[in-house]
Coordinates of C-alpha atoms (C1' of nucleotides) in Angstrom, one line a residue:
Chain A
M843 CA 3.0 5.6 132.6
V844 CA 6.2 6.7 133.7
R845 CA 5.2 7.6 137.3
K846 CA 3.9 4.0 137.4
L847 CA 7.7 2.4 136.4
D848 CA 9.1 5.0 138.8
K849 CA 7.3 3.6 141.6
R850 CA 8.1 -0.2 140.8
A851 CA 12.0 0.6 140.3
P852 CA 13.6 4.1 140.8
L853 CA 14.5 5.2 137.4
T854 CA 17.5 7.9 136.7
G855 CA 17.6 11.0 134.5
S856 CA 18.3 9.3 131.5
D857 CA 16.0 6.3 132.1
R858 CA 13.3 9.3 132.0
E859 CA 15.2 10.9 128.7
A860 CA 15.0 7.3 127.1
L861 CA 11.6 7.0 128.2
A862 CA 10.3 10.1 127.0
S863 CA 12.4 9.8 123.5
L864 CA 10.5 6.3 122.7
H865 CA 8.8 6.3 119.1
I866 CA 4.8 5.7 120.0
T867 CA 2.6 4.9 117.8
Q868 CA -1.2 5.7 119.1
K869 CA -4.3 3.8 118.1
T870 CA -7.8 3.2 118.7
Y871 CA -9.4 -0.2 118.9
E872 CA -13.3 -0.9 119.0
P873 CA -15.0 -3.1 121.6
G874 CA -14.4 -6.6 120.4
S875 CA -11.6 -6.0 118.0
Y876 CA -8.5 -7.7 118.3
L877 CA -5.1 -6.3 119.8
V878 CA -3.1 -9.4 119.3
R879 CA -4.1 -12.8 118.0
E880 CA -3.1 -16.0 119.2
G881 CA -0.2 -17.6 117.2
M882 CA 0.6 -14.2 115.8
V883 CA 4.0 -13.1 115.8
V884 CA 4.0 -9.6 117.4
E885 CA 6.2 -6.4 116.6
A886 CA 4.9 -4.0 118.8
S887 CA 3.8 -4.0 122.4
M888 CA 1.0 -2.2 123.7
V889 CA 0.1 -0.1 126.8
V890 CA -3.3 0.7 127.5
L891 CA -4.2 4.3 127.7
E892 CA -7.9 4.5 128.2
G893 CA -10.7 2.0 128.1
L894 CA -10.4 -1.6 128.9
A895 CA -8.9 -4.6 127.4
Y896 CA -9.1 -8.4 128.0
R897 CA -6.6 -11.6 127.7
Q898 CA -8.7 -14.3 125.8
K899 CA -8.3 -18.3 125.2
L900 CA -10.2 -21.0 123.5
T901 CA -10.6 -24.6 124.1
Q902 CA -10.3 -26.6 121.4
E903 CA -14.2 -27.2 121.7
G904 CA -14.9 -23.0 121.4
G905 CA -14.9 -22.6 125.2
R906 CA -13.8 -19.1 126.2
Q907 CA -11.6 -18.4 128.7
I908 CA -10.7 -14.5 129.9
V909 CA -7.6 -15.1 131.7
S910 CA -7.3 -11.1 132.9
V911 CA -8.8 -7.9 132.6
H912 CA -6.5 -4.6 132.0
V913 CA -7.3 -1.1 132.8
P914 CA -5.2 2.3 131.7
G915 CA -1.5 2.4 132.9
D916 CA -1.1 -1.8 131.7
F917 CA 1.1 -3.3 129.4
V918 CA -1.1 -6.0 127.5
D919 CA 1.4 -7.7 125.2
L920 CA 4.8 -7.2 127.0
E921 CA 5.1 -10.7 127.1
N922 CA 5.2 -10.5 123.4
S923 CA 8.4 -9.0 122.9
L924 CA 10.5 -11.2 124.6
L925 CA 8.5 -14.5 124.2
H926 CA 8.4 -15.5 120.6
V927 CA 4.7 -16.2 119.9
A928 CA 1.8 -14.7 121.4
D929 CA -0.3 -17.5 123.3
H930 CA -3.2 -16.2 123.7
N931 CA -5.8 -13.2 122.2
V932 CA -6.0 -9.7 123.5
Q933 CA -9.4 -8.1 122.7
A934 CA -10.7 -4.6 123.5
L935 CA -13.9 -4.4 126.0
T936 CA -14.6 -1.1 125.5
R937 CA -13.2 1.4 122.8
C938 CA -9.8 1.6 123.8
E939 CA -6.6 4.0 123.3
V940 CA -3.4 2.2 122.7
A941 CA 0.3 3.1 122.7
A942 CA 2.1 1.0 120.7
I943 CA 6.0 1.2 121.2
S944 CA 8.0 -1.7 118.8
V945 CA 9.5 -4.4 119.8
R946 CA 13.3 -3.7 118.7
D947 CA 12.4 -0.5 120.7
I948 CA 11.9 -2.4 123.6
I949 CA 14.5 -4.8 123.4
A950 CA 16.9 -1.5 123.0
L951 CA 15.8 0.1 125.9
I952 CA 15.7 -2.8 128.3
D953 CA 19.1 -3.7 127.2
T954 CA 20.5 -0.4 127.9
H955 CA 18.3 0.8 130.7
P956 CA 18.2 -1.7 133.4
R957 CA 16.0 0.2 136.0
I958 CA 13.5 0.3 133.1
A959 CA 13.9 -3.5 132.5
R960 CA 13.4 -4.2 136.4
A961 CA 10.0 -1.8 136.4
L962 CA 8.8 -4.1 133.7
W963 CA 9.7 -6.9 134.7
V964 CA 7.9 -6.0 138.1
D965 CA 4.7 -5.4 136.1
T966 CA 5.1 -9.0 134.5
L967 CA 5.4 -10.1 138.0
I968 CA 2.4 -8.2 139.5
D969 CA 0.4 -9.4 136.3
G970 CA 1.8 -13.3 137.1
S971 CA 0.4 -13.1 141.1
I972 CA -2.7 -11.8 139.6
Y973 CA -3.4 -15.2 137.8
R974 CA -2.2 -17.2 140.7
E975 CA -4.8 -15.5 142.6
W976 CA -7.4 -16.4 140.0
I977 CA -6.5 -19.6 139.7
M978 CA -7.4 -19.8 143.2
N979 CA -10.5 -18.2 142.7
I980 CA -11.9 -20.2 139.7
G981 CA -10.4 -23.7 141.7
R982 CA -11.6 -23.4 144.8
R983 CA -14.0 -20.8 145.2
R984 CA -18.2 -21.4 144.7
A985 CA -19.9 -19.4 142.3
K986 CA -21.1 -16.4 143.9
Q987 CA -17.8 -16.3 146.4
R988 CA -16.2 -16.3 143.1
L989 CA -18.1 -13.6 141.2
A990 CA -17.6 -11.5 144.4
H991 CA -14.0 -11.8 144.3
L992 CA -13.5 -10.3 140.7
L993 CA -15.8 -7.4 141.6
C994 CA -13.8 -6.7 144.6
E995 CA -10.8 -7.2 142.5
F996 CA -12.3 -4.4 139.9
A997 CA -12.7 -2.2 142.6
A998 CA -9.2 -2.2 143.9
R999 CA -7.9 -2.1 140.6
L1000 CA -9.7 0.5 138.8
R1001 CA -9.5 2.6 142.4
M1002 CA -5.8 2.6 142.0
A1003 CA -6.1 3.4 138.0
G1004 CA -8.3 6.4 138.9
L1005 CA -11.5 5.3 137.9
G1006 CA -14.8 4.6 139.7
E1007 CA -16.3 6.1 142.7
E1008 CA -15.9 5.3 146.4
D1009 CA -18.6 2.9 146.5
G1010 CA -19.1 1.8 143.1
Y1011 CA -17.6 1.9 139.3
R1012 CA -18.6 1.4 135.8
L1013 CA -17.9 -2.2 134.8
P1014 CA -19.1 -2.4 131.2
M1015 CA -18.8 -6.3 130.8
T1016 CA -21.7 -8.6 129.5
Q1017 CA -23.1 -11.2 131.7
E1018 CA -21.5 -13.8 129.2
Q1019 CA -17.7 -11.9 129.6
L1020 CA -18.3 -11.9 133.9
G1021 CA -18.8 -15.7 133.2
D1022 CA -16.0 -16.6 130.9
A1023 CA -13.9 -14.7 133.5
T1024 CA -15.2 -17.1 136.5
G1025 CA -15.2 -20.4 134.2
L1026 CA -19.4 -19.9 135.1
T1027 CA -22.2 -19.8 132.5
P1028 CA -23.8 -16.4 131.6
V1029 CA -27.1 -18.1 133.3
H1030 CA -25.3 -18.8 136.8
I1031 CA -23.8 -15.5 136.6
N1032 CA -27.2 -14.0 136.1
R1033 CA -28.3 -15.8 139.2
S1034 CA -25.0 -15.0 141.2
L1035 CA -25.4 -11.8 140.4
K1036 CA -29.0 -11.9 141.7
A1037 CA -28.0 -13.8 144.6
L1038 CA -25.2 -11.1 146.0
E1039 CA -28.2 -8.4 145.5
A1040 CA -30.3 -10.0 147.7
E1041 CA -27.8 -10.1 150.3
N1042 CA -26.9 -6.2 150.0
L1043 CA -23.5 -7.2 149.0
I1044 CA -23.7 -5.2 145.5
V1045 CA -26.1 -2.7 143.8
R1046 CA -26.6 -3.0 140.3
R1047 CA -27.3 -0.2 138.0
R1048 CA -26.8 -0.9 134.3
H1049 CA -23.4 -1.3 134.1
Y1050 CA -22.7 -0.2 137.4
V1051 CA -21.7 -2.3 140.3
G1052 CA -22.3 -0.2 143.5
I1053 CA -20.5 -1.6 147.0
P1054 CA -22.4 -0.3 150.0
D1055 CA -20.5 -2.1 152.3
W1056 CA -16.6 -2.8 151.3
D1057 CA -15.9 -4.5 153.9
R1058 CA -19.0 -6.8 154.1
L1059 CA -18.2 -7.8 150.6
R1060 CA -14.1 -8.3 151.1
Q1061 CA -14.9 -10.6 153.9
A1062 CA -17.9 -12.5 151.8
S1063 CA -15.4 -12.8 148.8
G1064 CA -12.5 -13.6 150.8
F1065 CA -10.5 -10.8 149.0
S1066 CA -7.2 -9.9 150.4
E1067 CA -5.8 -7.0 148.2
L1068 CA -2.5 -8.8 149.1
Y1069 CA -1.3 -10.2 145.5
L1070 CA -2.2 -7.3 143.8
H1071 CA 1.0 -5.9 145.3
L1072 CA -0.2 -2.3 145.4
D1073 CA 2.6 -1.4 147.4
Q1074 CA 4.6 -1.5 144.2
E1075 CA 1.9 0.4 142.0
A1076 CA 2.0 4.1 140.9
Chain B
M693 CA 20.6 -24.0 134.1
V694 CA 23.3 -21.7 132.4
R695 CA 22.7 -23.6 129.3
K696 CA 18.6 -22.8 129.7
L697 CA 19.2 -19.3 130.5
D698 CA 21.3 -18.9 127.5
K699 CA 19.0 -20.1 125.1
R700 CA 16.5 -17.8 126.4
A701 CA 19.0 -14.9 125.7
P702 CA 22.0 -14.9 124.2
L703 CA 24.7 -14.4 127.0
T704 CA 28.1 -12.5 126.6
G705 CA 31.0 -14.2 128.5
S706 CA 31.0 -11.5 130.8
D707 CA 27.7 -12.7 132.0
R708 CA 28.9 -16.2 132.1
E709 CA 31.4 -15.4 134.4
A710 CA 29.3 -13.1 136.7
L711 CA 27.0 -16.5 136.7
A712 CA 30.0 -18.7 137.4
S713 CA 31.2 -16.4 140.9
L714 CA 27.6 -16.3 142.6
H715 CA 27.8 -17.3 145.8
I716 CA 25.1 -20.1 146.1
T717 CA 24.0 -21.9 149.0
Q718 CA 22.5 -25.2 148.5
K719 CA 19.9 -26.7 150.8
T720 CA 17.7 -29.9 150.7
Y721 CA 14.0 -29.6 151.9
E722 CA 11.8 -32.5 153.0
P723 CA 8.7 -33.4 151.0
G724 CA 5.9 -31.0 152.1
S725 CA 8.4 -28.7 154.1
Y726 CA 7.7 -25.3 152.7
L727 CA 10.8 -23.4 150.8
V728 CA 8.6 -19.7 151.1
R729 CA 5.4 -18.9 152.8
E730 CA 3.0 -16.2 152.1
G731 CA 3.8 -12.6 153.9
M732 CA 7.0 -13.4 153.9
V733 CA 9.7 -11.2 153.2
V734 CA 12.4 -13.3 151.2
E735 CA 15.8 -12.7 151.0
A736 CA 17.1 -15.5 148.9
S737 CA 15.8 -16.7 145.4
M738 CA 15.9 -20.4 145.0
V739 CA 16.2 -23.0 141.8
V740 CA 15.1 -26.5 141.8
L741 CA 18.3 -28.7 141.5
E742 CA 16.8 -31.7 141.8
G743 CA 13.5 -32.9 143.2
L744 CA 9.6 -31.5 142.3
A745 CA 8.1 -28.6 144.3
Y746 CA 5.1 -26.7 144.2
R747 CA 3.3 -23.3 144.3
Q748 CA 0.1 -23.1 146.4
K749 CA -2.4 -21.0 148.0
L750 CA -5.3 -21.2 150.4
T751 CA -8.8 -19.6 150.8
Q752 CA -9.6 -18.3 153.5
E753 CA -11.9 -21.3 154.0
G754 CA -8.8 -23.4 154.2
G755 CA -9.3 -25.3 150.5
R756 CA -6.2 -25.2 149.2
Q757 CA -5.1 -24.5 145.7
I758 CA -2.1 -25.6 143.7
V759 CA -0.9 -23.1 141.0
S760 CA 2.3 -24.2 139.7
V761 CA 4.2 -27.5 139.8
H762 CA 8.1 -27.0 139.4
V763 CA 10.8 -29.9 138.2
P764 CA 14.3 -29.1 138.0
G765 CA 16.3 -26.4 136.5
D766 CA 12.9 -23.7 137.3
F767 CA 13.0 -20.7 139.6
V768 CA 10.8 -20.9 142.2
D769 CA 10.6 -17.6 143.9
L770 CA 12.4 -15.2 141.6
E771 CA 9.2 -13.0 141.6
N772 CA 10.2 -12.9 145.3
S773 CA 13.4 -11.0 144.4
L774 CA 11.5 -8.1 143.1
L775 CA 7.8 -8.4 145.0
H776 CA 8.6 -7.2 148.5
V777 CA 6.2 -10.1 150.1
A778 CA 5.3 -13.5 148.9
D779 CA 2.0 -14.1 147.8
H780 CA 1.5 -17.6 147.9
N781 CA 3.4 -20.9 149.5
V782 CA 6.4 -23.0 148.2
Q783 CA 6.7 -26.3 149.3
A784 CA 8.9 -29.5 148.1
L785 CA 6.3 -32.1 146.4
T786 CA 9.2 -34.8 146.7
R787 CA 12.9 -34.2 148.8
C788 CA 14.3 -31.1 147.1
E789 CA 17.7 -29.8 146.2
V790 CA 18.0 -26.4 146.1
A791 CA 20.2 -23.8 145.3
A792 CA 19.6 -20.1 146.7
I793 CA 21.2 -17.0 145.8
S794 CA 20.7 -14.0 147.5
V795 CA 18.4 -11.3 146.3
R796 CA 21.1 -8.4 147.0
D797 CA 23.3 -10.9 144.7
I798 CA 20.4 -11.3 142.0
I799 CA 19.2 -7.5 141.7
A800 CA 22.9 -6.5 141.2
L801 CA 23.4 -9.4 138.8
I802 CA 20.5 -7.7 136.7
D803 CA 21.1 -4.2 137.4
T804 CA 24.9 -4.9 135.3
H805 CA 24.0 -7.7 132.9
P806 CA 20.9 -7.2 130.8
R807 CA 21.3 -10.3 129.0
I808 CA 21.2 -12.5 132.3
A809 CA 17.8 -10.3 133.3
R810 CA 16.3 -10.7 129.9
A811 CA 16.8 -14.4 130.4
L812 CA 15.5 -14.6 133.9
W813 CA 12.3 -12.4 133.0
V814 CA 11.7 -14.6 130.1
D815 CA 11.6 -17.6 132.7
T816 CA 8.9 -15.6 134.5
L817 CA 7.0 -14.6 131.6
I818 CA 6.8 -18.3 130.3
D819 CA 5.8 -19.2 134.1
G820 CA 2.6 -16.5 133.3
S821 CA 2.1 -18.2 130.3
I822 CA 1.5 -21.8 132.0
Y823 CA -0.6 -19.9 134.8
R824 CA -3.1 -18.8 131.7
E825 CA -3.3 -22.2 130.4
W826 CA -4.5 -23.5 133.8
I827 CA -6.7 -20.8 134.4
M828 CA -8.4 -21.8 131.0
N829 CA -8.0 -25.8 132.0
I830 CA -9.7 -25.4 135.4
G831 CA -12.2 -22.6 134.2
R832 CA -13.3 -24.6 130.9
R833 CA -12.7 -28.2 130.7
R834 CA -14.5 -30.9 132.2
A835 CA -12.8 -33.0 135.3
K836 CA -11.6 -35.9 132.9
Q837 CA -10.3 -33.8 130.3
R838 CA -8.8 -31.1 132.7
L839 CA -6.7 -34.2 134.7
A840 CA -5.5 -35.3 131.1
H841 CA -4.2 -32.0 130.1
L842 CA -2.2 -31.9 133.4
L843 CA -0.6 -35.2 132.7
C844 CA 0.1 -34.0 129.3
E845 CA 1.7 -30.9 130.4
F846 CA 3.7 -32.6 133.1
A847 CA 5.0 -35.3 130.2
A848 CA 6.2 -32.1 128.4
R849 CA 7.6 -30.3 131.6
L850 CA 9.6 -33.4 132.5
R851 CA 10.8 -34.5 129.2
M852 CA 12.1 -31.0 128.8
A853 CA 13.9 -31.7 132.0
G854 CA 15.2 -35.0 131.2
L855 CA 13.1 -37.1 133.4
G856 CA 10.7 -39.6 132.3
E857 CA 10.8 -42.2 129.4
E858 CA 9.5 -42.0 126.3
D859 CA 6.3 -43.4 127.2
G860 CA 5.4 -42.2 130.6
Y861 CA 6.8 -41.2 133.6
R862 CA 7.3 -41.1 137.7
L863 CA 4.7 -38.7 139.1
P864 CA 4.8 -38.4 143.1
M865 CA 2.1 -36.9 143.4
T866 CA -1.0 -38.1 145.2
Q867 CA -4.4 -37.7 144.4
E868 CA -5.2 -35.0 146.8
Q869 CA -2.7 -33.5 145.3
L870 CA -3.6 -33.7 142.0
G871 CA -7.3 -32.7 143.0
D872 CA -5.5 -29.4 144.3
A873 CA -3.6 -28.7 141.3
T874 CA -7.1 -28.6 139.1
G875 CA -9.6 -28.0 141.4
L876 CA -11.0 -31.1 141.8
T877 CA -11.8 -33.1 145.0
P878 CA -9.6 -36.4 145.5
V879 CA -12.7 -38.8 145.3
H880 CA -13.5 -37.3 141.6
I881 CA -9.6 -37.5 140.8
N882 CA -9.9 -41.1 141.4
R883 CA -12.6 -41.9 139.6
S884 CA -11.8 -39.5 136.3
L885 CA -8.0 -41.5 136.5
K886 CA -10.0 -44.5 136.3
A887 CA -12.2 -43.3 133.0
L888 CA -8.9 -42.1 131.5
E889 CA -7.6 -45.5 132.2
A890 CA -10.8 -47.2 130.9
E891 CA -10.0 -45.5 127.6
N892 CA -6.6 -46.4 127.5
L893 CA -5.8 -42.9 127.6
I894 CA -3.7 -43.8 130.0
V895 CA -2.0 -46.8 132.3
R896 CA -1.1 -46.5 135.8
R897 CA 1.1 -48.2 138.1
R898 CA 2.2 -47.3 141.4
H899 CA 3.3 -43.3 141.1
Y900 CA 4.3 -43.8 137.4
V901 CA 1.7 -42.8 134.3
G902 CA 2.1 -44.9 131.4
I903 CA 1.1 -43.0 128.0
P904 CA 0.2 -45.8 125.5
D905 CA -0.8 -43.4 122.9
W906 CA 0.9 -39.7 123.0
D907 CA -1.6 -38.6 120.2
R908 CA -4.6 -39.7 121.4
L909 CA -4.0 -38.4 124.9
R910 CA -3.2 -35.1 123.2
Q911 CA -6.2 -35.0 121.4
A912 CA -8.4 -36.4 124.2
S913 CA -7.3 -33.3 126.6
G914 CA -6.7 -30.6 124.0
F915 CA -3.2 -30.0 124.6
S916 CA -1.1 -28.1 122.4
E917 CA 3.0 -27.2 123.8
L918 CA 2.5 -23.7 122.6
Y919 CA 2.1 -21.9 125.7
L920 CA 4.8 -24.0 127.1
H921 CA 7.4 -21.8 124.7
L922 CA 9.7 -25.1 124.6
D923 CA 11.8 -22.9 121.6
Q924 CA 12.9 -20.8 124.5
E925 CA 13.8 -23.5 126.7
A926 CA 17.0 -25.1 127.2
Chain C
dC1436 C1' -39.9 1.4 115.3
dG1437 C1' -37.9 -2.7 114.2
dG1438 C1' -33.7 -5.8 115.4
dT1439 C1' -30.1 -7.5 117.8
dA1440 C1' -27.9 -8.1 121.4
dC1441 C1' -28.4 -8.5 126.3
dG1442 C1' -30.9 -9.9 131.1
dT1443 C1' -33.9 -12.9 133.0
dT1444 C1' -36.6 -16.9 134.6
dG1445 C1' -38.2 -21.7 134.8
dA1446 C1' -37.7 -26.5 134.6
dG1447 C1' -35.1 -30.8 134.2
dA1448 C1' -30.4 -33.1 133.6
dT1449 C1' -25.7 -33.8 135.2
dC1450 C1' -21.3 -33.2 136.8
dG1451 C1' -18.6 -33.1 140.5
dG1452 C1' -19.3 -33.1 145.8
dT1453 C1' -19.8 -35.3 150.2
dC1454 C1' -19.7 -38.6 153.6
dA1455 C1' -18.6 -42.7 154.7
dA1456 C1' -16.3 -47.2 154.8
dA1457 C1' -13.5 -50.6 153.0
dG1458 C1' -8.7 -51.9 151.1
dG1459 C1' -4.0 -50.9 150.3
dT1460 C1' 0.8 -49.2 150.7
dT1461 C1' 4.3 -47.8 153.3
dG1462 C1' 7.2 -47.1 156.9
dT1463 C1' 8.4 -47.9 161.5
dG1464 C1' 9.6 -50.4 166.0
dG1465 C1' 9.5 -54.5 168.4
Chain D
dC161 C1' 10.2 -60.4 159.9
dC162 C1' 5.7 -59.4 161.7
dA163 C1' 2.4 -55.9 163.5
dC164 C1' 0.6 -51.4 163.6
dA165 C1' -0.1 -46.9 162.3
dA166 C1' -0.2 -43.6 159.1
dC167 C1' -1.5 -42.6 154.7
dC168 C1' -3.4 -43.0 150.5
dT169 C1' -6.9 -45.1 147.3
dT170 C1' -10.9 -47.1 146.3
dT171 C1' -15.7 -47.5 146.2
dG172 C1' -20.9 -46.6 147.0
dA173 C1' -25.1 -43.6 147.9
dC174 C1' -26.6 -39.4 148.2
dC175 C1' -26.7 -34.5 147.8
dG176 C1' -26.5 -29.9 145.6
dA177 C1' -24.1 -26.9 142.9
dT178 C1' -23.6 -25.3 138.0
dC179 C1' -25.5 -26.1 133.4
dT180 C1' -28.5 -26.9 129.6
dC181 C1' -32.1 -26.1 126.6
dA182 C1' -35.8 -22.6 125.8
dA183 C1' -38.7 -19.1 126.2
dC184 C1' -39.6 -14.1 127.3
dG185 C1' -38.7 -9.7 128.8
dT186 C1' -35.6 -5.0 128.2
dA187 C1' -32.5 -1.8 126.7
dC188 C1' -29.7 0.2 123.1
dC189 C1' -29.0 1.6 118.0
dG190 C1' -29.9 2.8 113.0

DNA sequence: CGGTACGTTGAGATCGGTCAAAGGTTGTGG
DNA sequence: CCACAACCTTTGACCGATCTCAACGTACCG
């Protein structure tokens, strides 16, 4: 994590010391359990150490929308340190190891260590960029392409987080969750996955997604990693 | 603007002085002209003083998606001070007066004035919250409700910016632009607007949207202003 | 070994898209 | 002040992507 921050804004020795001396509480969350609930006033900020987590909102009518998925190294509720009340839910996708830091400590840290503040800020700006891409993906792409784009994003981010092999990765999401992330129904996700497989754009085994030809999938989905700002990643 | 920042994080006297002594260049943009282009390395950050602006991305195939709309007082490319390359376009919706501050100055400012950095950061976090709501809106609401929700958001934000009357506001967007913001086609926007009007949820005159019964529209669209974090607004 | 959650499939309905044309509005130049 | 062009809005007919509902198959877990 420190390495990631350093990449985002060069840290000084005292920055590193401050980070090292933070009081961190480690917690484990079971799949589906909530790390943050909408409306909550949050008193700790969390970084995913291991496992996957996602942010989610519900419409009045009960429609669920997953608005982001997080890999190890991501902050999942930094916003809640500075915004007073949580505007969405955060849930564990798989079993998650999480490091929690109290909001008080975070605020003290950013008020005294501008480089760290900047690095954290960059982190939330990249989140924002990913949100913008998701808006475009959901608003302007057809189901098959939309799903393919999501799979490309996961591939790129998991690789960045040091997970996943060269030609594929383990994706522990149900088709219903993929639907909630893309604004589609699980039934249509199923059909779209099959369509992608029929075109040899992906290969499916259990919860594993194989990508036989990265360039073809990237081309078919319109994926371009510019928006992930990987040059500012660890 | 200073007032807005003060609301987001209490500023000290020296913070105020630093803000007052910033070197600001004022510029005017005609409707449709670009403030930022995707791929550009940006050397100035901008605040809208007057008029409306929007952020926009294009798919490979030329599909346009508006990812946010900005009212006076909003920063439109703060992210570009810290992210190296712009991942989207920013265009003037109406004629815009804009204050530009060089990235160099912004960075110097945030490195020496943590309260200001925090206030700006909060600003981008609220943008992030709005993105999340848009993802849900586009992903999980039907056309009519989706459009109604957007109109509610504009009502709330324009009021916050001191624009718009009690029971309506001027909305200088074409139906095509409304479509690009909601992921719908202009034809369907037209039909949805008429449907909303037929239910007396809105009244249309020229580019003016009248809201005869705010509570009914809010209820029909599932709008809740929690996500705007108005308690942290100016 | 049975239960539960997840994945798959089909038929039919619906929402929203596409295409095309006609009506309005606005701005500009003669 | 009018005529025209450009752009925006409105409308209809038709199409197709995606949803809904419902059943059945499959994998994992205790």
